[in-house]
CSV table of C-alpha atoms in Angstrom, one decimal:
chain,number,residue,atom,x,y,z
A,39,MET,CA,-9.8,16.2,10.5
A,40,PRO,CA,-9.5,19.6,9.4
A,41,LEU,CA,-11.4,22.5,10.8
A,42,GLU,CA,-12.7,24.7,7.9
A,43,ALA,CA,-15.1,26.8,6.7
A,44,THR,CA,-16.1,25.7,3.1
A,45,MET,CA,-18.2,27.5,0.3
A,46,ILE,CA,-19.6,25.3,-2.2
A,47,VAL,CA,-19.8,27.3,-5.9
A,48,LEU,CA,-22.3,25.9,-7.8
A,49,ASP,CA,-22.5,26.1,-11.7
A,50,ASN,CA,-26.1,26.9,-12.5
A,51,SER,CA,-25.3,27.8,-16.2
A,52,GLU,CA,-27.5,26.3,-19.4
A,53,TYR,CA,-25.2,23.6,-19.9
A,54,MET,CA,-26.2,21.8,-16.5
A,55,ARG,CA,-29.3,20.7,-18.8
A,56,ASN,CA,-27.3,18.1,-20.5
A,57,GLY,CA,-27.9,14.6,-19.7
A,58,ASP,CA,-24.3,13.2,-20.2
A,59,TYR,CA,-24.6,12.4,-16.6
A,60,GLN,CA,-27.6,10.3,-14.6
A,61,PRO,CA,-30.0,11.8,-14.4
A,62,THR,CA,-28.8,15.4,-15.8
A,63,ARG,CA,-25.6,17.2,-15.1
A,64,PHE,CA,-27.3,19.4,-12.3
A,65,GLY,CA,-28.9,16.6,-10.8
A,66,ALA,CA,-25.4,14.7,-10.4
A,67,LEU,CA,-24.0,17.9,-9.0
A,68,ALA,CA,-26.8,17.9,-6.3
A,69,ASP,CA,-25.9,14.5,-5.5
A,70,ALA,CA,-22.3,15.6,-5.1
A,71,VAL,CA,-22.8,18.7,-3.2
A,72,THR,CA,-25.0,16.6,-0.6
A,73,THR,CA,-21.8,14.3,-0.5
A,74,LEU,CA,-19.7,16.8,0.0
A,75,PHE,CA,-21.8,18.6,2.9
A,76,THR,CA,-22.3,15.3,5.1
A,77,THR,CA,-18.3,14.5,4.6
A,78,LYS,CA,-17.3,17.7,5.8
A,79,ILE,CA,-19.6,17.7,8.8
A,80,ASP,CA,-18.9,14.3,9.7
A,81,SER,CA,-15.1,15.0,10.1
A,82,ASN,CA,-15.5,17.6,12.5
A,83,PRO,CA,-18.8,18.7,14.1
A,84,GLU,CA,-17.2,22.6,14.3
A,85,ASN,CA,-17.2,22.7,10.4
A,86,THR,CA,-19.4,25.1,8.4
A,87,VAL,CA,-20.7,25.1,4.9
A,88,GLY,CA,-22.2,27.8,2.4
A,89,VAL,CA,-23.5,27.5,-0.8
A,90,MET,CA,-23.7,29.8,-3.8
A,91,THR,CA,-24.5,30.1,-7.6
A,92,MET,CA,-22.4,32.2,-10.3
A,93,ALA,CA,-24.8,31.8,-13.3
A,94,ASN,CA,-28.0,32.9,-14.3
A,95,ASN,CA,-28.5,36.4,-13.0
A,96,GLY,CA,-25.1,36.5,-11.5
A,97,PRO,CA,-23.3,35.1,-8.4
A,98,GLU,CA,-25.6,34.7,-5.6
A,99,VAL,CA,-25.1,33.6,-2.2
A,100,LEU,CA,-27.8,31.1,-1.0
A,101,VAL,CA,-26.7,29.7,2.3
A,102,THR,CA,-23.7,31.0,4.6
A,103,HIS,CA,-22.1,29.1,6.8
A,104,THR,CA,-24.6,26.4,8.2
A,105,LYS,CA,-24.6,23.2,9.8
A,106,GLU,CA,-28.1,22.0,8.6
A,107,LEU,CA,-28.4,19.9,5.6
A,108,GLY,CA,-31.7,20.8,5.0
A,109,GLN,CA,-31.0,24.4,4.2
A,110,VAL,CA,-28.6,23.4,1.7
A,111,LEU,CA,-31.2,20.8,0.2
A,112,ALA,CA,-33.5,23.8,-0.1
A,113,ALA,CA,-30.7,25.8,-1.9
A,114,VAL,CA,-29.8,23.0,-4.5
A,115,HIS,CA,-33.8,22.5,-4.9
A,116,GLN,CA,-34.2,26.3,-5.7
A,117,THR,CA,-31.1,26.3,-7.8
A,118,ALA,CA,-32.5,23.8,-10.1
A,119,SER,CA,-35.0,26.3,-11.3
A,120,ASN,CA,-32.8,28.9,-12.2
A,121,LEU,CA,-30.5,27.4,-14.9
A,122,GLY,CA,-29.6,29.6,-17.5
A,123,ARG,CA,-27.0,31.9,-19.2
A,124,THR,CA,-23.3,31.2,-18.7
A,125,ALA,CA,-20.9,31.4,-15.4
A,126,SER,CA,-18.5,34.0,-14.0
A,127,ILE,CA,-16.1,31.8,-12.1
A,128,PRO,CA,-13.7,35.1,-11.2
A,129,THR,CA,-16.7,36.9,-9.8
A,130,ALA,CA,-18.4,34.1,-8.1
A,131,ILE,CA,-14.8,33.2,-6.5
A,132,ALA,CA,-14.1,36.7,-5.0
A,133,ILE,CA,-17.5,36.9,-3.6
A,134,ALA,CA,-17.0,33.6,-1.8
A,135,GLN,CA,-13.6,34.8,-0.2
A,136,LEU,CA,-15.7,37.7,1.0
A,137,ALA,CA,-18.2,35.4,2.6
A,138,LEU,CA,-16.0,33.1,4.3
A,139,LYS,CA,-14.1,36.4,5.5
A,140,HIS,CA,-16.9,36.8,7.4
A,141,ARG,CA,-17.2,33.6,9.2
A,142,GLN,CA,-18.0,33.8,12.9
A,143,ASN,CA,-15.6,31.2,13.8
A,144,LYS,CA,-12.3,32.8,12.9
A,145,ASN,CA,-10.4,29.1,13.8
A,146,LEU,CA,-11.9,27.6,10.8
A,147,ARG,CA,-9.5,27.5,7.8
A,148,GLN,CA,-11.1,28.4,4.4
A,149,ARG,CA,-12.0,26.5,1.5
A,150,VAL,CA,-13.9,27.1,-1.6
A,151,VAL,CA,-14.9,24.4,-3.9
A,152,VAL,CA,-15.9,25.0,-7.6
A,153,PHE,CA,-18.0,22.9,-9.6
A,154,VAL,CA,-17.8,23.7,-13.2
A,155,GLY,CA,-19.8,21.8,-16.0
A,156,SER,CA,-19.7,24.3,-19.0
A,157,PRO,CA,-17.0,25.8,-20.8
A,158,LEU,CA,-15.0,29.0,-19.7
A,159,ALA,CA,-16.9,32.4,-21.4
A,160,ASP,CA,-13.3,33.7,-21.8
A,161,ALA,CA,-10.2,31.2,-22.7
A,162,SER,CA,-7.8,34.1,-23.9
A,163,PRO,CA,-4.4,34.6,-22.3
A,164,ASP,CA,-5.3,37.5,-20.6
A,165,ALA,CA,-8.3,35.9,-18.9
A,166,GLU,CA,-5.8,33.1,-17.6
A,167,ARG,CA,-3.5,35.8,-16.2
A,168,ALA,CA,-6.2,37.0,-14.4
A,169,LEU,CA,-7.1,33.8,-12.9
A,170,VAL,CA,-3.8,33.6,-11.9
A,171,ARG,CA,-3.8,36.7,-10.0
A,172,LEU,CA,-6.8,35.8,-8.5
A,173,ALA,CA,-5.5,32.5,-7.2
A,174,ARG,CA,-2.4,34.3,-5.8
A,175,ARG,CA,-4.5,36.5,-3.7
A,176,LEU,CA,-6.5,33.4,-2.6
A,177,LYS,CA,-3.1,32.0,-1.6
A,178,LYS,CA,-2.1,35.3,0.3
A,179,ASN,CA,-5.5,35.0,2.1
A,180,ASN,CA,-4.7,31.4,3.1
A,181,VAL,CA,-7.9,30.1,1.2
A,182,ALA,CA,-7.7,26.6,-0.1
A,183,LEU,CA,-9.1,26.1,-3.8
A,184,ASP,CA,-11.0,22.9,-5.2
A,185,VAL,CA,-12.0,22.8,-8.5
A,186,VAL,CA,-14.2,19.5,-9.7
A,187,ALA,CA,-14.5,20.0,-13.8
A,188,PHE,CA,-17.0,17.8,-15.2
A,189,GLY,CA,-18.9,18.1,-18.8
A,190,ASP,CA,-17.9,20.8,-20.8
A,191,GLY,CA,-15.9,22.2,-17.8
A,192,ILE,CA,-13.2,19.8,-18.9
A,193,GLU,CA,-11.0,21.9,-21.0
A,194,GLN,CA,-8.9,20.4,-24.3
A,195,ALA,CA,-5.3,20.4,-23.4
A,196,GLY,CA,-3.6,23.4,-25.0
A,197,GLU,CA,0.1,23.4,-25.7
A,198,GLY,CA,2.3,21.3,-23.3
A,199,GLY,CA,-0.8,19.9,-21.7
A,200,ARG,CA,-1.8,22.9,-20.0
A,201,SER,CA,-5.4,24.0,-18.8
A,202,ILE,CA,-6.3,27.2,-17.4
A,203,LEU,CA,-8.2,25.9,-14.5
A,204,ARG,CA,-5.2,23.4,-13.8
A,205,ALA,CA,-2.8,26.5,-13.9
A,206,PHE,CA,-5.4,28.5,-11.8
A,207,VAL,CA,-5.7,25.6,-8.8
A,208,GLU,CA,-1.5,25.2,-9.1
A,209,ALA,CA,-1.1,29.1,-8.4
A,210,ALA,CA,-3.5,28.8,-5.4
A,211,SER,CA,-1.9,25.8,-3.7
A,212,SER,CA,0.1,26.1,-0.9
A,213,SER,CA,1.6,22.9,0.8
A,214,ASP,CA,-0.9,20.7,-1.5
A,215,ASN,CA,-3.9,22.3,-0.1
A,216,SER,CA,-5.8,22.6,-3.2
A,217,HIS,CA,-6.7,20.0,-5.8
A,218,TYR,CA,-8.0,19.9,-9.6
A,219,LEU,CA,-10.6,16.9,-10.6
A,220,ALA,CA,-11.8,16.2,-14.0
A,221,VAL,CA,-14.7,13.4,-14.1
A,222,PRO,CA,-15.5,12.5,-17.5
A,223,PRO,CA,-19.1,11.3,-18.2
A,224,GLY,CA,-19.3,7.1,-17.7
A,225,PRO,CA,-20.9,4.7,-15.7
A,226,HIS,CA,-19.5,6.0,-12.7
A,227,LEU,CA,-21.2,8.5,-9.9
A,228,LEU,CA,-20.1,12.4,-9.7
A,229,SER,CA,-20.5,12.2,-5.9
A,230,SER,CA,-18.5,8.8,-6.0
A,231,ALA,CA,-15.7,10.4,-7.8
A,232,VAL,CA,-15.7,13.4,-5.3
A,233,LEU,CA,-15.8,11.0,-2.5
A,234,ASN,CA,-13.0,9.0,-3.6
A,235,SER,CA,-10.9,11.9,-4.8
A,236,PRO,CA,-8.3,14.2,-3.0
A,237,VAL,CA,-10.7,16.8,-2.3
A,238,LEU,CA,-12.2,14.9,0.6
A,239,ALA,CA,-9.1,12.8,1.4
A,240,SER,CA,-8.1,14.9,4.5
A,241,ASP,CA,-11.9,14.8,5.7
A,242,ARG,CA,-12.0,10.7,5.5
A,243,GLY,CA,-8.4,10.5,7.1
A,244,ILE,CA,-7.1,9.2,4.0
A,245,PRO,CA,-3.5,10.5,2.3
A,246,ASP,CA,-3.3,12.0,-0.9
A,247,GLU,CA,-1.1,9.3,-2.2
A,248,LEU,CA,-3.9,6.7,-1.6
A,249,ALA,CA,-6.3,8.9,-3.2
A,250,GLY,CA,-4.5,9.2,-6.3
A,251,ALA,CA,-3.1,12.7,-5.6
A,252,ASP,CA,0.3,13.7,-6.6
A,253,GLY,CA,0.6,16.9,-5.5
A,254,PRO,CA,-0.9,20.6,-6.4
A,255,GLY,CA,-3.8,20.3,-8.8
A,256,ALA,CA,-3.9,16.4,-9.0
A,257,ALA,CA,-6.6,15.1,-11.5
A,258,GLY,CA,-8.7,12.1,-11.2
A,259,GLY,CA,-10.6,12.7,-14.5
A,260,SER,CA,-8.0,10.8,-16.4
A,261,GLY,CA,-8.9,7.6,-14.7
A,262,GLY,CA,-12.2,7.9,-14.9
A,263,ALA,CA,-13.9,7.6,-11.7
A,264,GLY,CA,-11.4,9.9,-10.1
A,265,GLY,CA,-9.9,7.3,-7.7
A,266,ALA,CA,-12.3,4.7,-7.3
A,267,SER,CA,-10.0,1.8,-8.0
A,268,GLN,CA,-7.6,3.3,-5.6
A,269,PHE,CA,-9.0,0.7,-2.8
A,270,GLU,CA,-8.3,-3.0,-2.5
A,271,PHE,CA,-10.9,-5.1,-4.7
A,272,GLY,CA,-12.4,-1.5,-5.6
A,273,VAL,CA,-14.5,-1.2,-2.5
A,274,ASP,CA,-13.9,1.3,0.5
A,275,PRO,CA,-13.8,0.0,3.3
A,276,SER,CA,-15.3,2.4,5.5
A,277,LEU,CA,-18.3,2.5,3.3
A,278,ASP,CA,-18.8,-1.4,3.4
A,279,PRO,CA,-16.3,-2.9,6.0
A,280,GLU,CA,-18.4,-6.3,5.8
A,281,LEU,CA,-17.8,-6.8,2.0
A,282,ALA,CA,-14.5,-5.5,2.1
A,283,MET,CA,-13.6,-8.1,4.9
A,284,ALA,CA,-15.3,-10.8,2.6
A,285,LEU,CA,-13.4,-10.0,-0.5
A,286,ARG,CA,-10.2,-10.2,1.8
A,287,MET,CA,-11.1,-13.6,3.2
A,288,SER,CA,-12.0,-15.0,0.0
A,289,MET,CA,-8.6,-14.0,-2.0
A,290,GLU,CA,-6.9,-15.2,1.1
A,291,GLU,CA,-8.7,-18.6,1.0
A,292,GLU,CA,-8.0,-18.8,-3.0
A,293,ALA,CA,-4.2,-18.2,-2.4
A,294,ALA,CA,-4.0,-20.6,0.0
A,295,ARG,CA,-5.8,-23.3,-2.1
A,296,GLN,CA,-3.5,-22.4,-5.0
A,297,ALA,CA,0.0,-22.3,-3.0
A,298,ALA,CA,-1.6,-26.2,-1.4
A,299,ALA,CA,-2.2,-27.4,-5.1
A,300,ASN,CA,0.9,-26.3,-6.6
A,301,PRO,CA,3.7,-26.5,-4.2
A,302,PRO,CA,6.7,-25.0,-4.9
A,303,ALA,CA,9.7,-27.2,-6.5
A,304,ALA,CA,12.7,-27.7,-4.3
A,305,ALA,CA,15.3,-25.5,-5.0
A,306,PRO,CA,18.4,-27.2,-6.2
A,307,ALA,CA,21.4,-27.3,-4.0
A,308,ALA,CA,23.4,-24.5,-4.6
A,309,ALA,CA,26.7,-25.0,-6.4
A,310,PRO,CA,29.9,-24.4,-4.6
A,311,ALA,CA,31.6,-21.1,-5.8
A,312,GLU,CA,34.4,-21.1,-7.9
A,313,GLY,CA,37.5,-20.3,-5.8
A,314,ALA,CA,35.9,-21.5,-2.5
A,315,ALA,CA,38.0,-22.0,0.2
A,316,PRO,CA,39.0,-25.6,0.7
A,317,ALA,CA,37.5,-27.8,3.5
A,318,ALA,CA,38.9,-27.4,6.9
A,319,PRO,CA,41.0,-30.6,7.5
A,320,ALA,CA,39.7,-32.8,10.5
A,321,ALA,CA,40.8,-32.0,13.5
A,322,LEU,CA,44.2,-33.7,15.1
A,323,PRO,CA,43.8,-36.1,18.4
A,324,ALA,CA,44.8,-34.7,21.3
A,325,PRO,CA,48.7,-35.9,22.4
A,326,ALA,CA,47.2,-37.8,25.4
A,327,ALA,CA,44.8,-39.8,23.0
A,328,ASP,CA,48.0,-40.7,21.2
A,329,GLU,CA,50.0,-41.8,23.8
A,330,GLU,CA,47.1,-44.2,25.2
A,331,GLU,CA,46.8,-45.8,21.8
A,332,GLU,CA,50.4,-46.2,21.4
A,333,ALA,CA,50.1,-47.9,25.1
A,334,LEU,CA,47.4,-50.2,24.1
A,335,LEU,CA,49.2,-51.3,20.6
A,336,GLN,CA,52.4,-51.8,22.3
A,337,ARG,CA,50.6,-54.1,24.9
A,338,ALA,CA,48.2,-55.7,22.3
A,339,LEU,CA,52.0,-56.8,20.4
A,340,ALA,CA,53.5,-58.3,23.5
A,341,LEU,CA,50.5,-60.3,24.4
A,342,SER,CA,50.6,-61.4,20.6
A,343,GLU,CA,54.3,-62.4,21.0
A,344,GLY,CA,53.8,-64.4,24.2
A,345,ARG,CA,51.4,-66.4,22.8
A,346,ALA,CA,53.4,-67.1,19.6
A,347,GLY,CA,56.2,-68.2,22.1
A,348,ALA,CA,54.0,-70.6,23.8
A,349,GLY,CA,52.8,-72.1,20.7
A,350,ALA,CA,56.4,-72.5,19.8
A,351,ASP,CA,57.3,-74.3,22.7
A,352,VAL,CA,54.3,-76.8,22.6
A,353,GLU,CA,55.3,-77.3,19.0
A,354,MET,CA,59.1,-78.2,19.9
A,355,ALA,CA,57.7,-80.6,23.0
A,356,GLU,CA,55.3,-82.4,20.7
A,357,GLY,CA,58.5,-82.9,18.1
A,358,ALA,CA,60.6,-84.1,20.7
A,359,SER,CA,58.2,-86.4,21.9
A,360,ALA,CA,57.4,-87.5,18.6
A,361,SER,CA,61.3,-88.3,17.7
A,362,ALA,CA,61.5,-90.2,20.9
A,363,GLY,CA,58.7,-92.1,20.1
A,364,GLY,CA,60.0,-92.9,16.4
A,365,ALA,CA,63.5,-93.7,18.4
A,366,ASP,CA,61.6,-96.0,20.4
A,367,GLU,CA,59.7,-97.7,17.3
A,368,GLU,CA,63.3,-98.5,15.9
A,369,LEU,CA,64.6,-100.2,19.0
A,370,SER,CA,64.2,-104.1,18.7
A,371,GLU,CA,62.2,-105.9,21.5
A,372,GLU,CA,65.6,-107.4,23.5
A,373,GLU,CA,66.9,-103.5,23.5
A,374,MET,CA,63.6,-102.4,24.8
A,375,ILE,CA,63.7,-104.9,27.7
A,376,ALA,CA,67.0,-103.9,28.3
A,377,ARG,CA,66.2,-100.5,28.4
A,378,ALA,CA,63.2,-100.7,30.8
A,379,ILE,CA,65.5,-102.7,33.4
A,380,GLU,CA,67.9,-100.0,32.9
A,381,MET,CA,65.2,-97.5,33.9
A,382,SER,CA,63.7,-99.3,36.8
A,383,MET,CA,66.9,-99.6,38.2
A,384,ARG,CA,67.3,-96.0,38.6
């Protein structure tokens, strides 16, 4: 978390009586100042915050480098009854730089946060060059600058989409340590827009990319609430972790239910690519297996031939006996008796 001494410059001009922000411009500004103070002190107990005004009777320092919220609230309450005239931004920033120079803890880095809710008193090219020279002096003295424009403080884009306040912030930026935030009127709160913007991203431990920053002079006003939609489901987990967890679990359950109700179709088998290599031929059996198989064939052939020869012998014997029987049947009775006597004598 950054170790900083911050000077908050309030716009207490006559324009702060307008009711386009709830409850009024200055009421919204007071809420944003309280949010800015608490975030700065909570991020590091060594941080200090000062408050000053830049309109009515001229720039005036109300609180210098305090850690007490009560002093800041008393200064804001005092300013609410001193609204009038126009704001002098260059003079107020020069005085804020001088107040930061006399901070007690020199290890604290310096930062000026300016709330602008009224149009610039002088928008000529000479005034822009004067602001750029002031920005370079801030950069030389290592003073970071944040400008929060709301209401009439939001300038109409000039040639090439340029604005004086944006050019002022870009000239003062060093390593992306300065930011420009524009918050137009709407249903959102000014304090919420500041809290979720790059102005307080480093104090909350959030990268500038997640807070909607694109580098020096990143504007959150183009998106309305200035980065409030950068969080998942539109809820800041650091402010309401239970709600963020419940929303995340509900979304996961709904996704699982839809996946179960609509299973993905099975993907068709991929067709073989053209020119693919032909399938590898089956492996040839080993030579030993060939010899064993050939021996079995030879043995089976020999057995079959032996059985065939035996069958032929049997058939020949049966034929001989049949022929002998047929010959006996052809002999007469006397010949048969004579043959029997002859055989008995043998």
